[in-house]
PDB file of C-alpha atoms in Angstrom:
ATOM      1  CA  MET A   1     -50.208  40.874 -70.043  1.00 80.00           C
ATOM      2  CA  ASN A   2     -53.746  40.905 -70.287  1.00 96.00           C
ATOM      3  CA  TRP A   3     -56.916  41.708 -68.277  1.00 98.00           C
ATOM      4  CA  ILE A   4     -60.005  39.485 -68.018  1.00 98.00           C
ATOM      5  CA  HIS A   5     -63.272  40.799 -67.014  1.00 97.00           C
ATOM      6  CA  LEU A   6     -65.066  38.406 -64.507  1.00 97.00           C
ATOM      7  CA  ASP A   7     -68.635  39.093 -63.190  1.00 93.00           C
ATOM      8  CA  GLY A   8     -68.016  42.165 -61.036  1.00 94.00           C
ATOM      9  CA  LEU A   9     -63.976  42.055 -61.059  1.00 97.00           C
ATOM     10  CA  THR A  10     -61.363  42.650 -63.610  1.00 98.00           C
ATOM     11  CA  LEU A  11     -58.024  40.401 -63.012  1.00 98.00           C
ATOM     12  CA  ARG A  12     -54.620  41.133 -64.710  1.00 98.00           C
ATOM     13  CA  TYR A  13     -52.949  37.927 -65.672  1.00 98.00           C
ATOM     14  CA  GLU A  14     -50.048  36.794 -67.838  1.00 98.00           C
ATOM     15  CA  LEU A  15     -50.552  33.028 -69.209  1.00 97.00           C
ATOM     16  CA  ARG A  16     -47.194  32.054 -70.995  1.00 95.00           C
ATOM     17  CA  GLY A  17     -45.890  28.543 -72.446  1.00 92.00           C
ATOM     18  CA  SER A  18     -47.157  25.670 -74.010  1.00 88.00           C
ATOM     19  CA  GLY A  19     -47.787  21.515 -72.560  1.00 84.00           C
ATOM     20  CA  ALA A  20     -50.232  19.796 -70.611  1.00 85.00           C
ATOM     21  CA  GLN A  21     -49.598  21.116 -67.200  1.00 91.00           C
ATOM     22  CA  THR A  22     -50.283  24.342 -65.819  1.00 96.00           C
ATOM     23  CA  LEU A  23     -48.497  26.070 -63.154  1.00 98.00           C
ATOM     24  CA  VAL A  24     -50.169  28.425 -61.483  1.00 98.00           C
ATOM     25  CA  LEU A  25     -48.108  31.091 -59.324  1.00 98.00           C
ATOM     26  CA  LEU A  26     -49.918  33.117 -56.458  1.00 98.00           C
ATOM     27  CA  HIS A  27     -48.115  36.262 -55.007  1.00 98.00           C
ATOM     28  CA  GLU A  28     -47.714  37.646 -51.348  1.00 98.00           C
ATOM     29  CA  LEU A  29     -49.642  39.902 -49.654  1.00 98.00           C
ATOM     30  CA  GLY A  30     -47.865  43.503 -50.952  1.00 98.00           C
ATOM     31  CA  GLY A  31     -47.167  41.973 -54.178  1.00 98.00           C
ATOM     32  CA  SER A  32     -48.177  41.275 -57.762  1.00 98.00           C
ATOM     33  CA  LEU A  33     -47.244  39.047 -60.661  1.00 98.00           C
ATOM     34  CA  GLU A  34     -43.910  40.844 -60.845  1.00 98.00           C
ATOM     35  CA  SER A  35     -42.951  39.043 -57.712  1.00 98.00           C
ATOM     36  CA  PHE A  36     -42.388  36.241 -60.184  1.00 98.00           C
ATOM     37  CA  ASP A  37     -40.165  37.772 -62.940  1.00 98.00           C
ATOM     38  CA  ALA A  38     -36.845  36.338 -61.679  1.00 97.00           C
ATOM     39  CA  LEU A  39     -38.477  33.048 -61.170  1.00 98.00           C
ATOM     40  CA  MET A  40     -40.076  32.634 -64.339  1.00 96.00           C
ATOM     41  CA  SER A  41     -36.528  33.063 -66.329  1.00 92.00           C
ATOM     42  CA  GLU A  42     -35.428  30.086 -64.087  1.00 96.00           C
ATOM     43  CA  LEU A  43     -38.705  27.877 -64.724  1.00 94.00           C
ATOM     44  CA  GLY A  44     -37.555  27.146 -68.618  1.00 85.00           C
ATOM     45  CA  GLU A  45     -40.129  25.845 -70.858  1.00 83.00           C
ATOM     46  CA  GLY A  46     -42.051  22.806 -70.815  1.00 82.00           C
ATOM     47  CA  ARG A  47     -45.328  23.878 -68.993  1.00 90.00           C
ATOM     48  CA  ARG A  48     -47.906  26.277 -68.992  1.00 95.00           C
ATOM     49  CA  ILE A  49     -47.474  28.996 -66.155  1.00 97.00           C
ATOM     50  CA  LEU A  50     -50.507  31.293 -65.237  1.00 98.00           C
ATOM     51  CA  ARG A  51     -49.709  34.383 -62.680  1.00 98.00           C
ATOM     52  CA  TYR A  52     -52.040  37.337 -61.878  1.00 98.00           C
ATOM     53  CA  ASP A  53     -52.467  39.934 -59.470  1.00 98.00           C
ATOM     54  CA  LEU A  54     -54.821  39.195 -56.920  1.00 98.00           C
ATOM     55  CA  ARG A  55     -58.049  41.252 -56.220  1.00 98.00           C
ATOM     56  CA  GLY A  56     -56.744  44.345 -54.681  1.00 98.00           C
ATOM     57  CA  ALA A  57     -53.304  43.952 -55.694  1.00 98.00           C
ATOM     58  CA  GLY A  58     -51.021  45.084 -58.730  1.00 98.00           C
ATOM     59  CA  LEU A  59     -52.883  46.041 -61.889  1.00 98.00           C
ATOM     60  CA  SER A  60     -56.171  43.997 -61.138  1.00 98.00           C
ATOM     61  CA  GLU A  61     -59.415  46.275 -59.786  1.00 98.00           C
ATOM     62  CA  LYS A  62     -59.112  47.833 -56.652  1.00 97.00           C
ATOM     63  CA  PRO A  63     -62.657  47.165 -54.592  1.00 95.00           C
ATOM     64  CA  ARG A  64     -63.506  50.225 -52.274  1.00 95.00           C
ATOM     65  CA  SER A  65     -65.784  47.877 -50.654  1.00 94.00           C
ATOM     66  CA  SER A  66     -64.079  44.912 -48.147  1.00 94.00           C
ATOM     67  CA  PHE A  67     -63.625  41.647 -49.617  1.00 96.00           C
ATOM     68  CA  SER A  68     -62.848  38.346 -47.644  1.00 96.00           C
ATOM     69  CA  PHE A  69     -60.334  35.475 -47.948  1.00 97.00           C
ATOM     70  CA  ASP A  70     -62.714  33.657 -49.720  1.00 97.00           C
ATOM     71  CA  ASP A  71     -63.465  35.761 -52.310  1.00 97.00           C
ATOM     72  CA  HIS A  72     -59.550  34.991 -53.320  1.00 98.00           C
ATOM     73  CA  VAL A  73     -60.403  31.211 -53.692  1.00 98.00           C
ATOM     74  CA  CYS A  74     -63.482  32.001 -55.883  1.00 98.00           C
ATOM     75  CA  ASP A  75     -61.271  34.394 -58.096  1.00 98.00           C
ATOM     76  CA  LEU A  76     -59.107  31.719 -58.862  1.00 98.00           C
ATOM     77  CA  ASP A  77     -61.729  29.368 -59.759  1.00 98.00           C
ATOM     78  CA  ARG A  78     -63.312  31.762 -61.821  1.00 98.00           C
ATOM     79  CA  LEU A  79     -60.451  32.891 -63.544  1.00 98.00           C
ATOM     80  CA  LEU A  80     -59.291  29.142 -64.383  1.00 98.00           C
ATOM     81  CA  THR A  81     -62.720  28.647 -65.763  1.00 97.00           C
ATOM     82  CA  ALA A  82     -62.703  31.727 -67.812  1.00 97.00           C
ATOM     83  CA  LEU A  83     -59.281  30.792 -69.391  1.00 97.00           C
ATOM     84  CA  GLY A  84     -60.647  27.468 -70.116  1.00 96.00           C
ATOM     85  CA  ILE A  85     -57.916  25.936 -67.940  1.00 95.00           C
ATOM     86  CA  GLU A  86     -59.189  22.200 -67.440  1.00 89.00           C
ATOM     87  CA  GLY A  87     -57.641  19.312 -65.598  1.00 84.00           C
ATOM     88  CA  PRO A  88     -55.679  19.054 -62.473  1.00 96.00           C
ATOM     89  CA  ILE A  89     -53.100  22.096 -62.031  1.00 97.00           C
ATOM     90  CA  ASP A  90     -49.849  22.729 -60.202  1.00 98.00           C
ATOM     91  CA  ILE A  91     -49.863  25.583 -57.580  1.00 98.00           C
ATOM     92  CA  ALA A  92     -47.083  27.355 -56.268  1.00 98.00           C
ATOM     93  CA  GLY A  93     -47.994  29.945 -53.332  1.00 98.00           C
ATOM     94  CA  VAL A  94     -45.613  32.296 -51.442  1.00 98.00           C
ATOM     95  CA  ALA A  95     -46.917  33.692 -48.040  1.00 98.00           C
ATOM     96  CA  ALA A  96     -50.256  34.314 -48.550  1.00 98.00           C
ATOM     97  CA  GLY A  97     -50.554  33.163 -51.856  1.00 98.00           C
ATOM     98  CA  ALA A  98     -50.124  29.727 -49.892  1.00 98.00           C
ATOM     99  CA  ALA A  99     -52.912  30.100 -47.925  1.00 98.00           C
ATOM    100  CA  VAL A 100     -55.187  30.500 -51.390  1.00 98.00           C
ATOM    101  CA  ALA A 101     -53.268  27.503 -52.744  1.00 98.00           C
ATOM    102  CA  VAL A 102     -54.349  25.481 -49.668  1.00 98.00           C
ATOM    103  CA  SER A 103     -58.268  26.569 -49.983  1.00 98.00           C
ATOM    104  CA  PHE A 104     -58.318  26.001 -53.458  1.00 98.00           C
ATOM    105  CA  ALA A 105     -57.045  22.476 -53.262  1.00 98.00           C
ATOM    106  CA  LEU A 106     -59.189  21.621 -50.233  1.00 98.00           C
ATOM    107  CA  ALA A 107     -62.574  23.260 -52.150  1.00 97.00           C
ATOM    108  CA  TYR A 108     -61.218  21.702 -55.284  1.00 97.00           C
ATOM    109  CA  PRO A 109     -59.382  18.393 -54.692  1.00 97.00           C
ATOM    110  CA  ASP A 110     -60.065  17.062 -58.352  1.00 97.00           C
ATOM    111  CA  ARG A 111     -58.579  20.304 -60.063  1.00 97.00           C
ATOM    112  CA  VAL A 112     -55.439  20.272 -58.263  1.00 98.00           C
ATOM    113  CA  SER A 113     -52.500  17.983 -58.881  1.00 97.00           C
ATOM    114  CA  ALA A 114     -49.723  19.127 -56.412  1.00 98.00           C
ATOM    115  CA  LEU A 115     -48.986  21.769 -54.343  1.00 98.00           C
ATOM    116  CA  ALA A 116     -45.664  24.131 -53.386  1.00 98.00           C
ATOM    117  CA  LEU A 117     -46.138  26.279 -50.265  1.00 98.00           C
ATOM    118  CA  CYS A 118     -43.348  28.463 -50.016  1.00 98.00           C
ATOM    119  CA  ALA A 119     -42.989  30.448 -46.403  1.00 98.00           C
ATOM    120  CA  PRO A 120     -46.850  29.324 -46.198  1.00 98.00           C
ATOM    121  CA  ALA A 121     -48.890  32.018 -44.212  1.00 97.00           C
ATOM    122  CA  LEU A 122     -51.696  29.476 -43.322  1.00 97.00           C
ATOM    123  CA  SER A 123     -53.043  31.190 -39.910  1.00 95.00           C
ATOM    124  CA  VAL A 124     -52.547  34.232 -37.897  1.00 93.00           C
ATOM    125  CA  ASP A 125     -52.529  34.631 -34.549  1.00 92.00           C
ATOM    126  CA  ALA A 126     -53.882  36.985 -32.719  1.00 93.00           C
ATOM    127  CA  ASP A 127     -51.154  39.564 -32.047  1.00 94.00           C
ATOM    128  CA  ARG A 128     -50.774  39.918 -35.656  1.00 94.00           C
ATOM    129  CA  VAL A 129     -54.407  40.180 -36.449  1.00 95.00           C
ATOM    130  CA  HIS A 130     -54.070  43.249 -34.241  1.00 96.00           C
ATOM    131  CA  TYR A 131     -51.042  44.216 -36.315  1.00 96.00           C
ATOM    132  CA  LEU A 132     -52.876  43.730 -39.676  1.00 96.00           C
ATOM    133  CA  ALA A 133     -55.574  46.168 -38.466  1.00 97.00           C
ATOM    134  CA  ARG A 134     -53.127  48.756 -37.645  1.00 97.00           C
ATOM    135  CA  ARG A 135     -51.160  48.229 -40.600  1.00 97.00           C
ATOM    136  CA  SER A 136     -54.761  48.826 -42.608  1.00 97.00           C
ATOM    137  CA  GLU A 137     -55.398  51.890 -40.954  1.00 98.00           C
ATOM    138  CA  LEU A 138     -52.256  53.659 -40.969  1.00 98.00           C
ATOM    139  CA  CYS A 139     -51.432  52.921 -44.835  1.00 97.00           C
ATOM    140  CA  MET A 140     -54.864  54.297 -45.647  1.00 97.00           C
ATOM    141  CA  ARG A 141     -54.629  56.993 -43.596  1.00 97.00           C
ATOM    142  CA  SER A 142     -50.935  58.088 -44.430  1.00 98.00           C
ATOM    143  CA  GLY A 143     -49.906  56.115 -47.668  1.00 98.00           C
ATOM    144  CA  MET A 144     -47.742  52.840 -48.052  1.00 98.00           C
ATOM    145  CA  ARG A 145     -44.582  54.704 -47.077  1.00 98.00           C
ATOM    146  CA  ALA A 146     -45.939  54.983 -43.609  1.00 98.00           C
ATOM    147  CA  VAL A 147     -45.741  51.048 -43.444  1.00 98.00           C
ATOM    148  CA  ALA A 148     -43.076  50.132 -45.617  1.00 98.00           C
ATOM    149  CA  ALA A 149     -39.992  50.200 -43.120  1.00 97.00           C
ATOM    150  CA  GLU A 150     -41.650  47.968 -40.509  1.00 96.00           C
ATOM    151  CA  THR A 151     -43.293  45.341 -43.173  1.00 97.00           C
ATOM    152  CA  LEU A 152     -40.046  44.848 -45.357  1.00 98.00           C
ATOM    153  CA  ASP A 153     -37.787  44.792 -42.555  1.00 97.00           C
ATOM    154  CA  ARG A 154     -39.055  41.297 -41.793  1.00 96.00           C
ATOM    155  CA  SER A 155     -40.051  40.317 -44.901  1.00 97.00           C
ATOM    156  CA  TYR A 156     -36.987  41.383 -46.795  1.00 98.00           C
ATOM    157  CA  PRO A 157     -34.531  42.122 -43.891  1.00 96.00           C
ATOM    158  CA  PRO A 158     -31.271  44.231 -44.642  1.00 96.00           C
ATOM    159  CA  ALA A 159     -29.044  40.765 -44.472  1.00 95.00           C
ATOM    160  CA  LEU A 160     -30.944  39.880 -47.819  1.00 97.00           C
ATOM    161  CA  ARG A 161     -30.361  43.272 -49.363  1.00 97.00           C
ATOM    162  CA  ARG A 162     -26.756  42.349 -50.883  1.00 95.00           C
ATOM    163  CA  ASP A 163     -28.422  42.996 -54.384  1.00 96.00           C
ATOM    164  CA  ARG A 164     -29.204  46.668 -54.482  1.00 97.00           C
ATOM    165  CA  ASN A 165     -31.225  46.931 -57.522  1.00 98.00           C
ATOM    166  CA  THR A 166     -33.112  43.675 -56.776  1.00 98.00           C
ATOM    167  CA  TYR A 167     -34.587  45.239 -53.331  1.00 98.00           C
ATOM    168  CA  LEU A 168     -35.091  48.845 -54.657  1.00 98.00           C
ATOM    169  CA  THR A 169     -37.077  47.341 -57.473  1.00 98.00           C
ATOM    170  CA  TYR A 170     -39.286  45.191 -55.121  1.00 98.00           C
ATOM    171  CA  LEU A 171     -39.549  48.169 -52.550  1.00 98.00           C
ATOM    172  CA  GLY A 172     -40.582  50.499 -55.410  1.00 98.00           C
ATOM    173  CA  ARG A 173     -43.291  47.931 -56.378  1.00 98.00           C
ATOM    174  CA  PHE A 174     -44.519  47.868 -52.530  1.00 98.00           C
ATOM    175  CA  LEU A 175     -44.686  51.728 -52.694  1.00 98.00           C
ATOM    176  CA  GLY A 176     -46.946  51.492 -55.600  1.00 98.00           C
ATOM    177  CA  ASN A 177     -49.781  49.329 -54.058  1.00 98.00           C
ATOM    178  CA  ASP A 178     -52.797  51.265 -53.645  1.00 98.00           C
ATOM    179  CA  PRO A 179     -53.391  51.795 -49.904  1.00 98.00           C
ATOM    180  CA  VAL A 180     -57.069  50.790 -49.980  1.00 97.00           C
ATOM    181  CA  GLY A 181     -56.520  47.515 -52.002  1.00 98.00           C
ATOM    182  CA  TYR A 182     -53.324  46.631 -49.499  1.00 98.00           C
ATOM    183  CA  ALA A 183     -55.406  47.594 -46.361  1.00 98.00           C
ATOM    184  CA  HIS A 184     -58.806  45.383 -47.644  1.00 98.00           C
ATOM    185  CA  ASN A 185     -56.295  42.497 -48.528  1.00 98.00           C
ATOM    186  CA  ASN A 186     -54.708  42.485 -45.058  1.00 97.00           C
ATOM    187  CA  LEU A 187     -58.205  42.254 -43.437  1.00 97.00           C
ATOM    188  CA  ALA A 188     -59.008  39.573 -45.695  1.00 97.00           C
ATOM    189  CA  PHE A 189     -55.791  37.603 -44.957  1.00 96.00           C
ATOM    190  CA  ALA A 190     -56.260  38.224 -41.193  1.00 96.00           C
ATOM    191  CA  GLU A 191     -59.103  35.696 -41.445  1.00 93.00           C
ATOM    192  CA  VAL A 192     -57.095  32.515 -42.209  1.00 96.00           C
ATOM    193  CA  ASP A 193     -56.745  29.823 -39.905  1.00 96.00           C
ATOM    194  CA  LEU A 194     -56.285  26.405 -42.180  1.00 97.00           C
ATOM    195  CA  ARG A 195     -53.939  24.340 -39.337  1.00 96.00           C
ATOM    196  CA  GLY A 196     -57.151  22.184 -38.157  1.00 96.00           C
ATOM    197  CA  ARG A 197     -57.350  21.373 -42.369  1.00 97.00           C
ATOM    198  CA  LEU A 198     -54.232  20.734 -43.331  1.00 98.00           C
ATOM    199  CA  ARG A 199     -54.418  16.815 -42.750  1.00 97.00           C
ATOM    200  CA  ASP A 200     -57.077  16.530 -45.171  1.00 98.00           C
ATOM    201  CA  ILE A 201     -54.850  17.882 -47.961  1.00 97.00           C
ATOM    202  CA  PRO A 202     -54.655  15.027 -50.166  1.00 97.00           C
ATOM    203  CA  HIS A 203     -52.397  16.243 -52.608  1.00 97.00           C
ATOM    204  CA  ARG A 204     -48.478  15.816 -52.692  1.00 97.00           C
ATOM    205  CA  CYS A 205     -46.861  19.204 -51.338  1.00 98.00           C
ATOM    206  CA  LEU A 206     -43.566  20.593 -51.304  1.00 98.00           C
ATOM    207  CA  VAL A 207     -43.235  22.903 -48.146  1.00 98.00           C
ATOM    208  CA  LEU A 208     -39.785  25.541 -48.198  1.00 98.00           C
ATOM    209  CA  ALA A 209     -38.967  27.647 -45.509  1.00 98.00           C
ATOM    210  CA  GLY A 210     -36.752  30.866 -45.890  1.00 98.00           C
ATOM    211  CA  ALA A 211     -33.647  30.241 -43.579  1.00 97.00           C
ATOM    212  CA  HIS A 212     -33.923  34.245 -42.980  1.00 97.00           C
ATOM    213  CA  ASP A 213     -37.500  34.318 -42.773  1.00 97.00           C
ATOM    214  CA  LEU A 214     -38.479  36.478 -39.633  1.00 96.00           C
ATOM    215  CA  LEU A 215     -42.442  36.289 -40.507  1.00 96.00           C
ATOM    216  CA  ARG A 216     -42.780  32.437 -41.093  1.00 96.00           C
ATOM    217  CA  PRO A 217     -39.565  31.344 -38.950  1.00 96.00           C
ATOM    218  CA  GLU A 218     -38.039  27.441 -40.238  1.00 97.00           C
ATOM    219  CA  ALA A 219     -39.176  26.067 -36.914  1.00 97.00           C
ATOM    220  CA  GLN A 220     -42.607  26.877 -37.851  1.00 96.00           C
ATOM    221  CA  VAL A 221     -42.890  26.074 -41.445  1.00 98.00           C
ATOM    222  CA  ALA A 222     -41.334  22.673 -40.210  1.00 98.00           C
ATOM    223  CA  ALA A 223     -44.102  22.192 -37.826  1.00 97.00           C
ATOM    224  CA  LEU A 224     -46.975  22.736 -40.616  1.00 97.00           C
ATOM    225  CA  ALA A 225     -44.979  20.200 -43.122  1.00 98.00           C
ATOM    226  CA  LEU A 226     -45.469  17.798 -40.615  1.00 97.00           C
ATOM    227  CA  MET A 227     -49.047  18.226 -40.334  1.00 97.00           C
ATOM    228  CA  ILE A 228     -49.677  17.350 -44.032  1.00 98.00           C
ATOM    229  CA  PRO A 229     -49.923  14.060 -45.060  1.00 96.00           C
ATOM    230  CA  HIS A 230     -47.832  13.689 -48.476  1.00 96.00           C
ATOM    231  CA  ALA A 231     -45.171  16.713 -47.545  1.00 97.00           C
ATOM    232  CA  ASP A 232     -41.947  17.058 -48.326  1.00 97.00           C
ATOM    233  CA  TYR A 233     -39.928  19.862 -46.679  1.00 98.00           C
ATOM    234  CA  ALA A 234     -36.889  21.781 -47.312  1.00 97.00           C
ATOM    235  CA  ARG A 235     -35.259  24.783 -46.620  1.00 97.00           C
ATOM    236  CA  ILE A 236     -33.829  27.654 -49.065  1.00 97.00           C
ATOM    237  CA  ASP A 237     -30.649  29.106 -47.048  1.00 96.00           C
ATOM    238  CA  GLU A 238     -30.382  32.235 -49.050  1.00 95.00           C
ATOM    239  CA  ALA A 239     -34.296  33.199 -48.498  1.00 97.00           C
ATOM    240  CA  GLY A 240     -36.379  35.085 -46.364  1.00 97.00           C
ATOM    241  CA  HIS A 241     -40.109  35.522 -46.430  1.00 98.00           C
ATOM    242  CA  LEU A 242     -39.928  36.324 -50.238  1.00 98.00           C
ATOM    243  CA  MET A 243     -37.988  33.466 -51.828  1.00 98.00           C
ATOM    244  CA  GLN A 244     -39.043  34.017 -55.272  1.00 98.00           C
ATOM    245  CA  VAL A 245     -37.134  37.210 -55.456  1.00 98.00           C
ATOM    246  CA  GLN A 246     -34.503  36.815 -53.016  1.00 98.00           C
ATOM    247  CA  ALA A 247     -33.601  33.405 -54.151  1.00 98.00           C
ATOM    248  CA  PRO A 248     -35.057  32.606 -57.557  1.00 98.00           C
ATOM    249  CA  ALA A 249     -32.785  30.078 -59.070  1.00 98.00           C
ATOM    250  CA  GLU A 250     -32.834  27.849 -55.987  1.00 98.00           C
ATOM    251  CA  LEU A 251     -36.571  28.006 -55.455  1.00 98.00           C
ATOM    252  CA  ALA A 252     -36.756  27.056 -59.255  1.00 98.00           C
ATOM    253  CA  ARG A 253     -34.509  24.261 -58.807  1.00 97.00           C
ATOM    254  CA  ARG A 254     -36.641  22.935 -55.796  1.00 97.00           C
ATOM    255  CA  LEU A 255     -40.278  23.440 -57.994  1.00 97.00           C
ATOM    256  CA  LEU A 256     -38.357  21.429 -60.966  1.00 96.00           C
ATOM    257  CA  ALA A 257     -37.320  18.776 -59.365  1.00 96.00           C
ATOM    258  CA  PHE A 258     -40.579  18.390 -57.163  1.00 97.00           C
ATOM    259  CA  LEU A 259     -43.054  18.814 -60.524  1.00 95.00           C
ATOM    260  CA  ALA A 260     -40.761  16.613 -62.576  1.00 90.00           C
ATOM    261  CA  PRO A 261     -42.543  13.317 -63.532  1.00 78.00           C
ATOM    262  CA  PRO A 262     -41.659  10.557 -60.859  1.00 73.00           C
ATOM    263  CA  ALA A 263     -38.888   8.891 -62.956  1.00 56.00           C
ATOM    264  CA  ALA A 264     -37.171  12.243 -63.849  1.00 58.00           C
ATOM    265  CA  ARG A 265     -37.242  13.493 -60.010  1.00 60.00           C
ATOM    266  CA  PRO A 266     -33.653  14.223 -58.668  1.00 66.00           C
ATOM    267  CA  VAL A 267     -33.175  13.718 -54.838  1.00 65.00           C
ATOM    268  CA  LEU A 268     -32.430  17.091 -53.428  1.00 70.00           C
ATOM    269  CA  PRO A 269     -31.177  17.669 -49.790  1.00 70.00           C
ATOM    270  CA  ARG A 270     -33.774  18.810 -47.650  1.00 67.00           C
ATOM    271  CA  ALA A 271     -32.903  20.964 -44.561  1.00 64.00           C
ATOM    272  CA  SER A 272     -29.104  21.286 -44.075  1.00 52.00           C
TER     273      SER A 272
END
């Protein structure tokens, strides 16, 4: 793990592997680069993989003033530039991370090769905007434990907690979030509404839904996929909102097939 000191912001990141192509992994709201630990062991070798803690999350810097969703897009631009990563990259984003991926691809289309959008949180309806504001206020007032049960019951429902240690590890990391950084991120992602721009995405996209996702149900994700011109859609049966944690082997299989050179791409079932 390393830290990079950008102008006015420090981010923690890991850059692993070798190869001409770079895959960037963007974590969910309330997550960190450790959200991808199990996925990393499934992806194997053959490409560089960059993962990092978004501002306000993990062990990246926690600004005490508010920031915007656009700041996250700018952070990815600055991180890639500082690390000297050139040429089109692949990006896989989970939930809120998928919104950063889409926005970056729209802002810098020549710097992106392909997108994988996992349980993508690309818009926020009015009810959820109010919920995110309430959750932000509550966690700043009373800490992360005050919002943990309600949050994880939807993103990591009891039906998916069969591996108790995996769930408890995720819960522990969630409770370890800085409440102020988490609150600022809630409010930043409450700004997101990319639905009107999805038809402008020129890149190949893989759109994945979790069969047990209570936050971004399968029908909603499938509808988003239909709005993206070059999108493949599939469902992961054993996953909810956090498929990189709940079904890392199947997610890796989907990602590797999607990102393989054209002649080497296997044909996988879509949604059964």
